[in-house]
PDB file of C-alpha atoms in Angstrom:
ATOM      1  CA  MET G 234      87.586  40.173  78.598  1.00  0.00           C
ATOM      2  CA  PHE G 235      89.958  42.706  77.276  1.00  0.00           C
ATOM      3  CA  LEU G 236      91.511  43.118  73.843  1.00  0.00           C
ATOM      4  CA  ALA G 237      95.005  44.331  72.710  1.00  0.00           C
ATOM      5  CA  GLY G 238      97.701  43.588  70.216  1.00  0.00           C
ATOM      6  CA  GLU G 239      96.862  40.695  68.169  1.00  0.00           C
ATOM      7  CA  ASP G 240      93.396  39.719  69.789  1.00  0.00           C
ATOM      8  CA  TRP G 241      92.153  43.193  69.053  1.00  0.00           C
ATOM      9  CA  ARG G 242      93.435  42.602  65.225  1.00  0.00           C
ATOM     10  CA  ARG G 243      91.615  39.680  64.973  1.00  0.00           C
ATOM     11  CA  ALA G 244      88.350  41.051  66.282  1.00  0.00           C
ATOM     12  CA  PHE G 245      88.421  42.976  62.812  1.00  0.00           C
ATOM     13  CA  ASP G 246      89.678  40.510  60.808  1.00  0.00           C
ATOM     14  CA  SER G 247      87.044  37.822  61.932  1.00  0.00           C
ATOM     15  CA  MET G 248      84.254  40.159  61.170  1.00  0.00           C
ATOM     16  CA  GLU G 249      81.701  38.767  58.599  1.00  0.00           C
ATOM     17  CA  ARG G 250      80.122  41.658  57.189  1.00  0.00           C
ATOM     18  CA  GLU G 251      80.640  45.099  59.189  1.00  0.00           C
ATOM     19  CA  ALA G 252      82.757  46.776  61.381  1.00  0.00           C
ATOM     20  CA  TRP G 253      80.995  49.936  62.837  1.00  0.00           C
ATOM     21  CA  ARG G 254      82.137  52.667  65.623  1.00  0.00           C
ATOM     22  CA  LEU G 255      80.624  55.453  67.698  1.00  0.00           C
ATOM     23  CA  GLU G 256      82.882  58.078  68.688  1.00  0.00           C
ATOM     24  CA  THR G 257      81.778  60.359  71.212  1.00  0.00           C
ATOM     25  CA  LEU G 258      85.124  62.230  72.592  1.00  0.00           C
ATOM     26  CA  PRO G 259      86.571  65.943  70.988  1.00  0.00           C
ATOM     27  CA  VAL G 260      90.253  64.226  71.775  1.00  0.00           C
ATOM     28  CA  TYR G 261      91.615  61.107  71.362  1.00  0.00           C
ATOM     29  CA  ARG G 262      95.174  60.842  73.066  1.00  0.00           C
ATOM     30  CA  VAL G 263      96.761  58.137  71.217  1.00  0.00           C
ATOM     31  CA  PRO G 264     100.534  57.853  71.376  1.00  0.00           C
ATOM     32  CA  GLN G 265     101.375  56.695  68.025  1.00  0.00           C
ATOM     33  CA  GLU G 266      99.730  60.141  66.735  1.00  0.00           C
ATOM     34  CA  VAL G 267     101.837  62.214  68.815  1.00  0.00           C
ATOM     35  CA  GLU G 268     104.229  63.311  66.135  1.00  0.00           C
ATOM     36  CA  ALA G 269     101.626  63.778  63.492  1.00  0.00           C
ATOM     37  CA  ILE G 270      99.466  65.781  65.374  1.00  0.00           C
ATOM     38  CA  ARG G 271     102.598  67.931  66.144  1.00  0.00           C
ATOM     39  CA  ARG G 272     103.417  68.585  62.278  1.00  0.00           C
ATOM     40  CA  PHE G 273      99.447  69.137  61.578  1.00  0.00           C
ATOM     41  CA  GLU G 274      99.441  71.716  64.174  1.00  0.00           C
ATOM     42  CA  ALA G 275     102.497  73.419  62.513  1.00  0.00           C
ATOM     43  CA  GLY G 276     100.800  73.520  59.157  1.00  0.00           C
ATOM     44  CA  GLU G 277     101.373  70.218  57.699  1.00  0.00           C
ATOM     45  CA  ALA G 278      99.187  68.220  55.503  1.00  0.00           C
ATOM     46  CA  VAL G 279      97.955  64.392  56.616  1.00  0.00           C
ATOM     47  CA  THR G 280      99.383  62.638  54.040  1.00  0.00           C
ATOM     48  CA  ARG G 281      98.011  59.485  52.291  1.00  0.00           C
ATOM     49  CA  GLU G 282     100.833  57.846  53.145  1.00  0.00           C
ATOM     50  CA  ALA G 283     100.497  58.408  56.992  1.00  0.00           C
ATOM     51  CA  THR G 284      97.027  57.160  56.453  1.00  0.00           C
ATOM     52  CA  LEU G 285      98.131  54.241  54.505  1.00  0.00           C
ATOM     53  CA  PRO G 286      97.861  51.075  57.009  1.00  0.00           C
ATOM     54  CA  TRP G 287      94.752  51.644  57.869  1.00  0.00           C
ATOM     55  CA  CYS G 288      93.289  52.570  54.457  1.00  0.00           C
ATOM     56  CA  GLU G 289      94.902  49.564  53.158  1.00  0.00           C
ATOM     57  CA  ARG G 290      93.046  47.068  55.587  1.00  0.00           C
ATOM     58  CA  ILE G 291      89.580  49.303  54.744  1.00  0.00           C
ATOM     59  CA  LYS G 292      90.068  48.533  51.065  1.00  0.00           C
ATOM     60  CA  GLY G 293      90.873  44.863  51.750  1.00  0.00           C
ATOM     61  CA  TYR G 294      87.689  44.905  54.088  1.00  0.00           C
ATOM     62  CA  VAL G 295      85.870  46.315  51.401  1.00  0.00           C
ATOM     63  CA  ALA G 296      86.985  44.288  48.322  1.00  0.00           C
ATOM     64  CA  GLY G 297      86.111  41.120  50.272  1.00  0.00           C
ATOM     65  CA  GLY G 298      82.400  42.370  50.531  1.00  0.00           C
ATOM     66  CA  ARG G 299      82.628  43.827  54.267  1.00  0.00           C
ATOM     67  CA  SER G 300      81.966  47.248  55.322  1.00  0.00           C
ATOM     68  CA  VAL G 301      83.672  49.568  57.739  1.00  0.00           C
ATOM     69  CA  GLY G 302      81.979  52.851  59.396  1.00  0.00           C
ATOM     70  CA  ARG G 303      81.816  55.357  62.208  1.00  0.00           C
ATOM     71  CA  VAL G 304      79.763  57.926  63.308  1.00  0.00           C
ATOM     72  CA  HIS G 305      81.568  60.958  65.271  1.00  0.00           C
ATOM     73  CA  ILE G 306      79.391  63.130  67.667  1.00  0.00           C
ATOM     74  CA  VAL G 307      81.097  66.605  67.602  1.00  0.00           C
ATOM     75  CA  THR G 308      80.267  69.846  68.851  1.00  0.00           C
ATOM     76  CA  GLN G 309      81.394  73.517  67.317  1.00  0.00           C
ATOM     77  CA  PRO G 310      84.194  74.816  67.229  1.00  0.00           C
ATOM     78  CA  LEU G 311      85.839  71.617  66.424  1.00  0.00           C
ATOM     79  CA  SER G 312      88.645  70.762  68.798  1.00  0.00           C
ATOM     80  CA  ASP G 313      92.374  70.955  67.176  1.00  0.00           C
ATOM     81  CA  TYR G 314      92.280  67.200  67.238  1.00  0.00           C
ATOM     82  CA  LEU G 315      89.066  66.953  65.420  1.00  0.00           C
ATOM     83  CA  ARG G 316      90.763  69.092  62.726  1.00  0.00           C
ATOM     84  CA  PHE G 317      93.310  66.723  62.448  1.00  0.00           C
ATOM     85  CA  GLU G 318      91.376  63.653  62.884  1.00  0.00           C
ATOM     86  CA  PHE G 319      88.876  64.430  59.756  1.00  0.00           C
ATOM     87  CA  GLU G 320      91.949  65.157  57.532  1.00  0.00           C
ATOM     88  CA  TYR G 321      92.370  61.150  58.539  1.00  0.00           C
ATOM     89  CA  TYR G 322      88.681  60.719  57.705  1.00  0.00           C
ATOM     90  CA  ARG G 323      89.181  62.260  54.194  1.00  0.00           C
ATOM     91  CA  HIS G 324      91.381  59.256  53.176  1.00  0.00           C
ATOM     92  CA  ASN G 325      89.391  56.979  54.908  1.00  0.00           C
ATOM     93  CA  VAL G 326      86.288  57.722  53.086  1.00  0.00           C
ATOM     94  CA  GLU G 327      88.342  57.470  49.705  1.00  0.00           C
ATOM     95  CA  ALA G 328      89.569  53.961  50.908  1.00  0.00           C
ATOM     96  CA  GLY G 329      85.915  53.080  51.307  1.00  0.00           C
ATOM     97  CA  GLU G 330      84.849  53.862  54.912  1.00  0.00           C
ATOM     98  CA  ASP G 331      81.495  55.005  55.746  1.00  0.00           C
ATOM     99  CA  ALA G 332      82.495  58.088  58.094  1.00  0.00           C
ATOM    100  CA  ARG G 333      79.341  60.302  59.256  1.00  0.00           C
ATOM    101  CA  ILE G 334      79.030  63.264  61.514  1.00  0.00           C
ATOM    102  CA  LEU G 335      76.341  63.895  64.347  1.00  0.00           C
ATOM    103  CA  ASP G 336      76.702  67.632  65.123  1.00  0.00           C
ATOM    104  CA  VAL G 337      74.919  68.181  68.521  1.00  0.00           C
ATOM    105  CA  THR G 338      75.997  71.912  68.707  1.00  0.00           C
ATOM    106  CA  ASN G 339      72.562  73.370  68.618  1.00  0.00           C
ATOM    107  CA  ARG G 340      70.754  70.353  69.597  1.00  0.00           C
ATOM    108  CA  PRO G 341      70.418  67.619  72.167  1.00  0.00           C
ATOM    109  CA  ASN G 342      72.475  64.703  71.844  1.00  0.00           C
ATOM    110  CA  PRO G 343      70.301  61.900  70.882  1.00  0.00           C
ATOM    111  CA  LEU G 344      72.920  59.238  72.415  1.00  0.00           C
ATOM    112  CA  GLU G 345      73.842  60.889  75.418  1.00  0.00           C
ATOM    113  CA  GLY G 346      75.737  59.036  77.861  1.00  0.00           C
ATOM    114  CA  VAL G 347      76.526  56.246  75.623  1.00  0.00           C
ATOM    115  CA  GLN G 348      80.127  55.313  75.402  1.00  0.00           C
ATOM    116  CA  ASP G 349      82.155  54.827  72.487  1.00  0.00           C
ATOM    117  CA  PHE G 350      82.435  51.260  70.985  1.00  0.00           C
ATOM    118  CA  TRP G 351      83.057  49.011  68.156  1.00  0.00           C
ATOM    119  CA  PHE G 352      80.168  46.952  66.880  1.00  0.00           C
ATOM    120  CA  PHE G 353      80.965  43.809  65.070  1.00  0.00           C
ATOM    121  CA  ASP G 354      78.682  42.414  62.560  1.00  0.00           C
ATOM    122  CA  ARG G 355      76.053  43.851  64.593  1.00  0.00           C
ATOM    123  CA  SER G 356      76.221  41.073  67.236  1.00  0.00           C
ATOM    124  CA  ARG G 357      79.833  41.487  68.755  1.00  0.00           C
ATOM    125  CA  ILE G 358      80.395  44.758  70.975  1.00  0.00           C
ATOM    126  CA  VAL G 359      83.987  46.130  72.341  1.00  0.00           C
ATOM    127  CA  LEU G 360      83.764  49.146  74.647  1.00  0.00           C
ATOM    128  CA  MET G 361      86.431  51.568  74.423  1.00  0.00           C
ATOM    129  CA  HIS G 362      87.289  53.135  77.737  1.00  0.00           C
ATOM    130  CA  TYR G 363      88.793  56.205  77.991  1.00  0.00           C
ATOM    131  CA  GLU G 364      90.275  58.853  80.848  1.00  0.00           C
ATOM    132  CA  PRO G 365      88.434  62.263  80.569  1.00  0.00           C
ATOM    133  CA  ASP G 366      91.445  63.537  78.451  1.00  0.00           C
ATOM    134  CA  GLY G 367      91.002  61.039  75.998  1.00  0.00           C
ATOM    135  CA  THR G 368      93.385  58.772  76.988  1.00  0.00           C
ATOM    136  CA  GLN G 369      92.619  54.907  76.296  1.00  0.00           C
ATOM    137  CA  ILE G 370      92.346  52.721  79.277  1.00  0.00           C
ATOM    138  CA  SER G 371      91.156  49.626  77.776  1.00  0.00           C
ATOM    139  CA  ARG G 372      89.123  47.714  74.989  1.00  0.00           C
ATOM    140  CA  GLN G 373      86.674  45.467  76.662  1.00  0.00           C
ATOM    141  CA  VAL G 374      84.367  42.405  74.864  1.00  0.00           C
ATOM    142  CA  TYR G 375      80.653  43.336  76.261  1.00  0.00           C
ATOM    143  CA  GLU G 376      79.303  39.964  76.875  1.00  0.00           C
ATOM    144  CA  GLY G 377      75.560  41.469  77.545  1.00  0.00           C
ATOM    145  CA  ASP G 378      72.448  41.875  75.133  1.00  0.00           C
ATOM    146  CA  PRO G 379      73.643  43.545  71.597  1.00  0.00           C
ATOM    147  CA  GLU G 380      70.382  45.164  70.941  1.00  0.00           C
ATOM    148  CA  PRO G 381      70.644  48.340  72.933  1.00  0.00           C
ATOM    149  CA  PHE G 382      73.668  48.858  70.515  1.00  0.00           C
ATOM    150  CA  ARG G 383      71.748  48.211  67.567  1.00  0.00           C
ATOM    151  CA  GLU G 384      69.370  50.859  68.474  1.00  0.00           C
ATOM    152  CA  TYR G 385      72.398  53.508  69.397  1.00  0.00           C
ATOM    153  CA  GLN G 386      73.979  52.490  65.529  1.00  0.00           C
ATOM    154  CA  ARG G 387      70.667  53.107  64.391  1.00  0.00           C
ATOM    155  CA  ILE G 388      69.877  56.229  66.273  1.00  0.00           C
ATOM    156  CA  ALA G 389      73.415  57.558  65.056  1.00  0.00           C
ATOM    157  CA  LEU G 390      73.009  56.718  61.656  1.00  0.00           C
ATOM    158  CA  ALA G 391      69.558  58.409  61.349  1.00  0.00           C
ATOM    159  CA  GLU G 392      70.897  61.474  62.788  1.00  0.00           C
ATOM    160  CA  SER G 393      74.011  61.926  61.104  1.00  0.00           C
ATOM    161  CA  VAL G 394      75.254  63.036  57.872  1.00  0.00           C
ATOM    162  CA  PRO G 395      78.293  61.828  55.737  1.00  0.00           C
ATOM    163  CA  PHE G 396      81.394  63.085  56.313  1.00  0.00           C
ATOM    164  CA  GLU G 397      81.995  65.023  53.080  1.00  0.00           C
ATOM    165  CA  ASP G 398      78.508  66.503  53.314  1.00  0.00           C
ATOM    166  CA  TYR G 399      79.320  68.118  56.971  1.00  0.00           C
ATOM    167  CA  VAL G 400      82.909  69.462  55.808  1.00  0.00           C
ATOM    168  CA  GLN G 401      81.348  70.763  52.907  1.00  0.00           C
ATOM    169  CA  GLY G 402      78.874  72.842  55.019  1.00  0.00           C
ATOM    170  CA  LEU G 403      81.736  73.805  57.281  1.00  0.00           C
ATOM    171  CA  GLY G 404      83.418  75.087  54.028  1.00  0.00           C
ATOM    172  CA  THR G 405      87.054  73.948  55.319  1.00  0.00           C
ATOM    173  CA  CYS G 406      88.162  71.694  58.188  1.00  0.00           C
ATOM    174  CA  HIS G 407      90.808  74.248  59.240  1.00  0.00           C
TER     175      HIS G 407
END
């Protein structure tokens, strides 16, 4: 089964405890972000207002006792898109998201070959399918055993650092 529109939103809203994401790509081509990326590349900051819809959802989930988190696997130098996305992460973290970074620049990737996915309540998996350039193809509900994804999450969390610690180590995102 593939998810889009309201079905995708319900995947989040129906979680009882946790929504967690593994991100593996250096670029995500999202049509809604084209103008924001253009402004960012021209030197404009990513404002809190620009992130408000997602941040308000995060705050609502957290206020209801649920958590939202992610680990993004990166290599340096960071792509322009990652520098842009990191500005969003700053606001997401302020809203209560547990964003973490797994930098594999100088080491083997412990999750090599694992594709992007969302993990709801450590039991429901949505596979995120992308073209090589980062254009999303689809979101597919995975009907198999969730145990490998629990292990992927365990590894990602153990091998990553909190977003704020990572960017402090960089000195800056820009």
